[in-house]
Short mmCIF file of C-alpha atoms and ligand atoms in Angstrom, two decimals:
data_model
loop_
_atom_site.label_atom_id
_atom_site.label_comp_id
_atom_site.label_asym_id
_atom_site.label_seq_id
_atom_site.Cartn_x
_atom_site.Cartn_y
_atom_site.Cartn_z
CA MET R 1 4.40 -34.57 22.99
CA ASN R 2 5.66 -37.81 22.06
CA TRP R 3 7.72 -39.04 25.13
CA PRO R 4 10.21 -41.84 24.78
CA ALA R 5 8.76 -45.48 25.29
CA GLN R 6 10.38 -46.66 28.04
CA PHE R 7 9.65 -43.74 30.36
CA TRP R 8 6.00 -44.51 29.55
CA TYR R 9 6.40 -48.92 30.01
CA ALA R 10 8.36 -47.73 33.50
CA PRO R 11 6.79 -49.39 36.44
CA GLY R 12 7.29 -46.71 38.26
CA ILE R 13 5.63 -44.39 36.28
CA LEU R 14 1.92 -46.65 35.26
CA ASP R 15 1.96 -47.85 39.37
CA MET R 16 1.90 -43.80 39.97
CA MET R 17 -1.05 -43.37 37.10
CA TRP R 18 -2.42 -45.75 38.36
CA ARG R 19 -2.90 -44.45 41.87
CA TYR R 20 -3.40 -40.98 40.60
CA LEU R 21 -6.21 -42.06 38.95
CA SER R 22 -7.62 -44.01 41.89
CA LEU R 23 -7.19 -41.21 44.03
CA VAL R 24 -9.69 -39.16 41.92
CA THR R 25 -12.43 -42.18 41.51
CA PHE R 26 -12.20 -41.94 44.98
CA VAL R 27 -12.32 -38.18 45.60
CA VAL R 28 -15.60 -38.00 42.89
CA ALA R 29 -17.30 -40.75 44.91
CA GLU R 30 -16.59 -38.62 47.92
CA VAL R 31 -17.86 -35.81 46.67
CA ALA R 32 -21.07 -37.32 45.01
CA LEU R 33 -21.83 -39.09 48.51
CA LEU R 34 -21.66 -36.21 50.88
CA THR R 35 -23.44 -34.46 48.24
CA LEU R 36 -26.56 -36.96 47.56
CA PRO R 37 -28.66 -35.85 50.64
CA ILE R 38 -28.99 -32.61 49.40
CA ARG R 39 -28.80 -33.10 45.76
CA SER R 40 -32.27 -35.34 47.31
CA GLN R 41 -34.10 -33.24 49.27
CA GLN R 42 -34.36 -30.75 45.92
CA PRO R 43 -37.65 -32.29 44.83
CA ARG R 44 -38.80 -30.91 48.30
CA ILE R 45 -38.54 -27.99 48.07
CA GLN R 46 -40.32 -28.07 44.77
CA VAL R 47 -43.24 -30.09 46.11
CA THR R 48 -43.64 -27.41 49.61
CA SER R 49 -44.12 -24.52 47.08
CA ASP R 50 -46.09 -26.38 44.90
CA SER R 51 -48.50 -22.94 45.76
CA HIS R 52 -46.09 -20.76 43.98
CA ALA R 53 -45.60 -23.35 41.05
CA GLN R 54 -45.86 -21.12 38.23
CA LEU R 55 -43.01 -19.32 39.87
CA PRO R 56 -39.83 -20.21 38.02
CA SER R 57 -37.52 -22.77 40.45
CA VAL R 58 -35.12 -20.25 42.27
CA VAL R 59 -33.19 -23.21 44.09
CA PRO R 60 -30.99 -24.33 41.14
CA PRO R 61 -29.66 -27.66 42.32
CA GLN R 62 -25.80 -27.07 41.68
CA GLN R 63 -25.53 -24.14 43.97
CA SER R 64 -26.87 -25.76 47.09
CA PRO R 65 -23.92 -25.88 49.10
CA SER R 66 -24.09 -29.10 51.86
CA PRO R 67 -23.16 -28.17 55.05
CA GLY R 68 -21.06 -31.00 55.31
CA THR R 69 -18.70 -30.86 52.65
CA ASN R 70 -15.74 -28.60 52.76
CA ILE R 71 -17.11 -25.51 50.54
CA SER R 72 -13.60 -25.20 48.93
CA GLN R 73 -14.26 -28.25 46.85
CA THR R 74 -17.18 -27.27 45.59
CA PRO R 75 -17.14 -23.38 45.40
CA PRO R 76 -19.92 -21.40 45.24
CA SER R 77 -21.00 -21.03 41.33
CA ALA R 78 -20.65 -17.44 39.61
CA PRO R 79 -24.21 -15.49 39.69
CA SER R 80 -25.66 -16.47 36.96
CA GLU R 81 -28.98 -14.33 35.28
CA GLU R 82 -31.82 -16.64 37.09
CA THR R 83 -30.01 -16.56 40.31
CA PRO R 84 -32.41 -13.62 42.50
CA GLY R 85 -30.24 -11.24 44.47
CA LEU R 86 -30.57 -12.97 48.16
CA THR R 87 -30.33 -16.57 49.31
CA VAL R 88 -31.94 -16.64 52.92
CA VAL R 89 -30.95 -19.18 54.94
CA LEU R 90 -33.21 -20.46 57.26
CA ASP R 91 -31.57 -22.31 60.51
CA PRO R 92 -34.07 -24.73 62.69
CA ALA R 93 -31.89 -24.95 65.32
CA HIS R 94 -31.36 -28.15 66.90
CA GLY R 95 -32.44 -31.34 65.74
CA GLY R 96 -30.77 -35.10 65.49
CA THR R 97 -29.87 -36.10 68.97
CA ASP R 98 -30.43 -32.19 70.35
CA PHE R 99 -34.44 -32.21 70.71
CA GLY R 100 -34.04 -28.36 72.21
CA ALA R 101 -36.89 -27.51 74.97
CA ARG R 102 -39.36 -30.14 75.11
CA GLY R 103 -42.71 -29.68 76.73
CA PRO R 104 -45.19 -31.09 78.69
CA THR R 105 -46.68 -32.89 75.66
CA GLY R 106 -44.03 -34.45 74.41
CA ILE R 107 -43.30 -31.79 71.63
CA SER R 108 -39.68 -30.81 70.84
CA GLU R 109 -38.79 -27.47 69.97
CA SER R 110 -36.62 -29.40 66.99
CA ASP R 111 -39.63 -30.40 65.25
CA VAL R 112 -41.68 -26.94 66.21
CA VAL R 113 -39.13 -24.87 64.50
CA LEU R 114 -38.41 -27.31 61.13
CA ASP R 115 -42.75 -26.32 60.67
CA PHE R 116 -41.17 -22.62 61.21
CA ALA R 117 -38.63 -23.03 58.87
CA ARG R 118 -41.30 -24.77 55.92
CA ALA R 119 -43.51 -22.45 56.28
CA ALA R 120 -41.24 -19.28 56.44
CA ARG R 121 -39.55 -20.96 52.85
CA ILE R 122 -43.34 -20.64 51.46
CA ALA R 123 -43.10 -16.42 52.49
CA LEU R 124 -40.03 -16.23 50.82
CA GLU R 125 -40.24 -18.22 47.67
CA ALA R 126 -43.47 -15.95 46.72
CA GLN R 127 -41.06 -13.37 46.82
CA ARG R 128 -39.32 -15.38 44.51
CA LEU R 129 -36.23 -15.19 47.05
CA ARG R 130 -34.20 -18.18 47.34
CA VAL R 131 -34.27 -20.13 50.22
CA LEU R 132 -31.94 -22.82 52.13
CA LEU R 133 -32.50 -24.63 54.80
CA THR R 134 -29.84 -26.10 57.26
CA ARG R 135 -31.77 -29.27 57.91
CA GLU R 136 -34.44 -30.56 56.20
CA GLY R 137 -35.83 -33.42 58.31
CA ASN R 138 -33.88 -34.63 61.44
CA GLN R 139 -30.77 -33.93 60.89
CA GLY R 140 -28.40 -32.17 63.31
CA PRO R 141 -25.92 -30.06 61.25
CA SER R 142 -23.10 -28.65 63.70
CA PHE R 143 -22.99 -24.87 63.96
CA ASP R 144 -19.84 -24.42 61.47
CA ASN R 145 -21.87 -26.49 59.69
CA ARG R 146 -24.50 -24.66 59.58
CA SER R 147 -22.11 -20.90 59.20
CA THR R 148 -20.42 -22.72 56.39
CA MET R 149 -23.64 -23.47 54.62
CA ILE R 150 -24.23 -19.36 54.39
CA ASN R 151 -21.10 -18.37 54.10
CA GLY R 152 -20.06 -19.94 51.26
CA LEU R 153 -22.67 -18.08 49.51
CA ARG R 154 -22.30 -14.48 48.03
CA ASN R 155 -25.80 -12.49 48.74
CA ALA R 156 -26.76 -13.79 51.76
CA ILE R 157 -28.43 -13.75 55.51
CA PHE R 158 -29.26 -16.32 57.72
CA VAL R 159 -32.50 -16.43 60.17
CA SER R 160 -32.15 -18.78 62.81
CA LEU R 161 -35.47 -19.95 64.83
CA HIS R 162 -36.11 -21.48 68.05
CA VAL R 163 -39.06 -21.66 70.29
CA SER R 164 -38.22 -20.90 74.26
CA SER R 165 -38.88 -22.97 77.12
CA SER R 166 -40.31 -20.40 78.81
CA GLY R 167 -41.06 -16.42 78.72
CA PRO R 168 -45.33 -15.50 78.36
CA VAL R 169 -46.52 -17.98 75.58
CA GLY R 170 -47.23 -16.09 72.02
CA THR R 171 -44.50 -13.34 72.01
CA ALA R 172 -41.08 -13.57 70.01
CA ARG R 173 -38.08 -11.91 70.53
CA THR R 174 -35.53 -10.97 67.57
CA TYR R 175 -31.99 -11.38 68.97
CA TYR R 176 -28.63 -10.34 66.86
CA TYR R 177 -25.02 -11.16 67.60
CA VAL R 178 -23.22 -8.70 69.81
CA PHE R 179 -19.31 -9.36 71.09
CA PRO R 180 -18.79 -9.95 74.53
CA SER R 181 -15.87 -7.47 74.41
CA ASP R 182 -17.28 -5.28 71.65
CA ARG R 183 -15.24 -2.17 72.73
CA THR R 184 -12.58 -3.37 70.84
CA PRO R 185 -12.97 -1.79 67.44
CA ALA R 186 -10.94 -4.99 65.61
CA ILE R 187 -10.62 -8.56 66.06
CA SER R 188 -9.40 -9.86 69.85
CA PRO R 189 -5.74 -11.81 69.23
CA THR R 190 -6.88 -13.16 72.14
CA ALA R 191 -9.22 -15.02 70.86
CA THR R 192 -9.13 -18.69 70.64
CA THR R 193 -9.89 -19.09 66.96
CA THR R 194 -10.67 -22.23 65.47
CA THR R 195 -9.49 -22.58 61.85
CA ALA R 196 -11.91 -21.45 59.53
CA PRO R 197 -13.01 -24.81 57.75
CA GLN R 198 -13.18 -23.34 54.38
CA THR R 199 -11.70 -20.30 52.27
CA PRO R 200 -12.32 -16.97 53.37
CA PRO R 201 -15.61 -15.82 52.54
CA ALA R 202 -16.29 -14.70 48.66
CA PRO R 203 -16.36 -11.17 47.89
CA GLN R 204 -19.97 -9.83 47.31
CA THR R 205 -22.14 -9.45 44.36
CA PRO R 206 -22.33 -5.64 43.57
CA GLY R 207 -25.11 -5.13 45.92
CA PRO R 208 -24.46 -2.27 48.07
CA GLN R 209 -25.75 -3.63 50.90
CA ILE R 210 -22.91 -5.80 52.12
CA THR R 211 -19.06 -4.81 52.04
CA ALA R 212 -16.68 -6.79 49.81
CA ARG R 213 -14.43 -8.44 51.97
CA ALA R 214 -11.02 -8.50 50.32
CA THR R 215 -9.30 -10.48 53.47
CA LEU R 216 -9.58 -13.66 55.55
CA ILE R 217 -12.12 -13.27 58.09
CA GLU R 218 -11.60 -15.20 61.94
CA TRP R 219 -14.32 -17.29 61.53
CA ASP R 220 -15.27 -17.35 65.33
CA HIS R 221 -15.57 -13.47 64.86
CA ALA R 222 -17.24 -14.17 61.31
CA GLN R 223 -19.64 -11.81 62.30
CA ARG R 224 -17.54 -8.74 63.08
CA SER R 225 -18.20 -7.65 59.56
CA SER R 226 -22.10 -7.84 59.17
CA VAL R 227 -23.07 -6.68 63.07
CA ASP R 228 -24.97 -3.34 61.91
CA LEU R 229 -26.58 -4.95 58.31
CA SER R 230 -27.76 -7.96 61.60
CA ARG R 231 -28.91 -4.79 63.46
CA GLN R 232 -30.69 -3.36 61.00
CA LEU R 233 -32.71 -6.71 59.72
CA ALA R 234 -33.10 -7.86 63.59
CA SER R 235 -35.33 -4.63 64.23
CA LEU R 236 -37.52 -4.96 61.18
CA MET R 237 -38.23 -8.31 62.40
CA GLN R 238 -38.99 -7.10 65.53
CA ALA R 239 -41.26 -4.49 64.12
CA GLU R 240 -42.78 -6.73 62.00
CA LEU R 241 -42.90 -10.08 64.73
CA LEU R 242 -44.71 -7.12 67.29
CA PRO R 243 -48.12 -6.53 65.78
CA ARG R 244 -48.60 -10.35 65.07
CA PHE R 245 -47.19 -11.73 68.92
CA ARG R 246 -48.90 -9.35 71.14
CA GLY R 247 -46.91 -8.38 74.44
CA SER R 248 -43.40 -9.31 72.39
CA PRO R 249 -40.53 -6.55 73.03
CA GLU R 250 -40.38 -3.42 70.91
CA MET R 251 -36.98 -3.70 70.31
CA PRO R 252 -35.11 -6.60 69.57
CA ILE R 253 -32.36 -7.79 72.15
CA ALA R 254 -28.42 -8.15 71.28
CA ALA R 255 -26.19 -10.89 72.89
CA PRO R 256 -23.88 -13.87 71.66
CA VAL R 257 -26.00 -16.09 70.51
CA ARG R 258 -23.45 -19.12 69.57
CA GLN R 259 -24.61 -19.45 66.01
CA LEU R 260 -24.36 -16.41 64.62
CA ARG R 261 -20.64 -15.27 65.93
CA THR R 262 -19.21 -17.42 62.85
CA ILE R 263 -21.45 -16.32 59.94
CA ALA R 264 -19.84 -13.38 57.35
CA ALA R 265 -23.52 -12.31 57.15
CA PRO R 266 -26.47 -10.44 58.25
CA ALA R 267 -27.74 -12.78 60.74
CA ILE R 268 -30.34 -13.07 63.37
CA ALA R 269 -31.85 -15.40 65.27
CA ILE R 270 -36.09 -15.58 66.42
CA GLU R 271 -36.96 -16.58 69.61
CA LEU R 272 -41.42 -17.80 69.92
CA SER R 273 -42.36 -18.79 73.34
CA SER R 274 -42.91 -21.05 74.26
CA ILE R 275 -42.48 -24.49 74.04
CA ASP R 276 -44.23 -24.84 77.83
CA VAL R 277 -47.87 -24.86 76.31
CA THR R 278 -50.80 -27.82 76.41
CA ASP R 279 -51.93 -27.21 73.54
CA ALA R 280 -49.59 -28.21 70.88
CA LYS R 281 -51.80 -25.76 68.55
CA ARG R 282 -50.85 -22.61 69.96
CA LEU R 283 -47.73 -23.47 68.34
CA GLU R 284 -49.16 -24.49 65.56
CA GLN R 285 -51.32 -21.45 65.31
CA MET R 286 -48.02 -19.13 65.08
CA ALA R 287 -45.89 -20.10 62.40
CA GLN R 288 -48.31 -19.02 60.03
CA PRO R 289 -47.67 -15.12 61.67
CA LEU R 290 -43.93 -15.72 62.35
CA ALA R 291 -43.85 -16.27 57.74
CA GLU R 292 -46.17 -13.87 57.48
CA ALA R 293 -43.50 -11.61 59.33
CA ILE R 294 -40.50 -12.75 58.31
CA GLY R 295 -41.28 -12.41 54.27
CA ARG R 296 -41.59 -8.88 55.20
CA ALA R 297 -38.80 -8.40 57.28
CA VAL R 298 -36.45 -9.65 54.91
CA GLY R 299 -38.42 -8.07 51.20
CA GLU R 300 -38.13 -4.39 54.04
CA PHE R 301 -34.50 -5.41 54.18
CA HIS R 302 -33.69 -6.80 50.71
CA ARG R 303 -35.48 -3.67 48.68
CA PRO R 304 -34.18 -0.71 50.28
CA LEU R 305 -30.23 -1.88 49.80
CA ASN R 306 -30.28 -3.32 46.99
CA PRO R 307 -32.79 -2.02 44.38
CA ALA R 308 -31.12 -2.98 41.60
CA ALA R 309 -32.61 -6.90 42.98
CA SER R 310 -35.73 -6.27 42.21
CA SER R 311 -34.76 -5.53 38.36
CA ALA R 312 -32.25 -8.06 37.95
CA GLY R 313 -33.68 -11.47 36.70
CA ARG R 314 -36.79 -11.29 37.76
ZN1 LIG U 1 -33.43 -23.41 70.74
#
């Protein structure tokens, strides 16, 4: 379109265009800064899974959401041929200034669960599952940031890891979320809710295990859409933990675990006992059987419910 010269050279228009360009530059720089820590951690993911170097990369960097980034600015990419059917978001709980439980030797829960998550990631990547950690080091993302990380994904499950300060050493429990007022079938309108800091979760891929969500979901009640699947996942997990951690309960436990409430996907928390050991090696020795249990339970949960996943992109 040929605009009149006086229009182009009008000082007001030039000033407006300059401001617009400055704003775009600022936004681009801001997004780059926010995603920088996550991108810079990608090589660590590859390094950790060296033992599976023959496998194709299952963590496309452009699809790694940044917990601190508004998801609406970086919508999840459309599924591609290389994207496996399921993403497992492993959540080493606590972090940052929140050390979690502290043991007599000075060891902190936040460090132990990070080691657990790294071991579990290797077990899951061996199954060619895409794995993300809610923190790669001693960062301390908020509950909502961790939830945002998974709620922006299409087909994902969430496994939060804790170490208790009590309980028989060498036992493990799986939790799934139960709403305190779970007799009401619908979302309680009286609940104090936090406005979702993002767009509603994306509709699911054709996999049958997760119902498509076409309507807005209240952030504070996001888990309501996945309670049954979370319970199934928890049951599978506890069944795998039981033989590896003798003395553990046979069944998973329903509890209002805060982190799980705002997750619009199957979500569980695993808690091992306990940080109260005089020999830190006792905890180190739990990492491998825990990783095996997570790998097996997630595999069992994924396969029968989404048989197409085993043939797609593999
Ligand atoms: Zn904890």
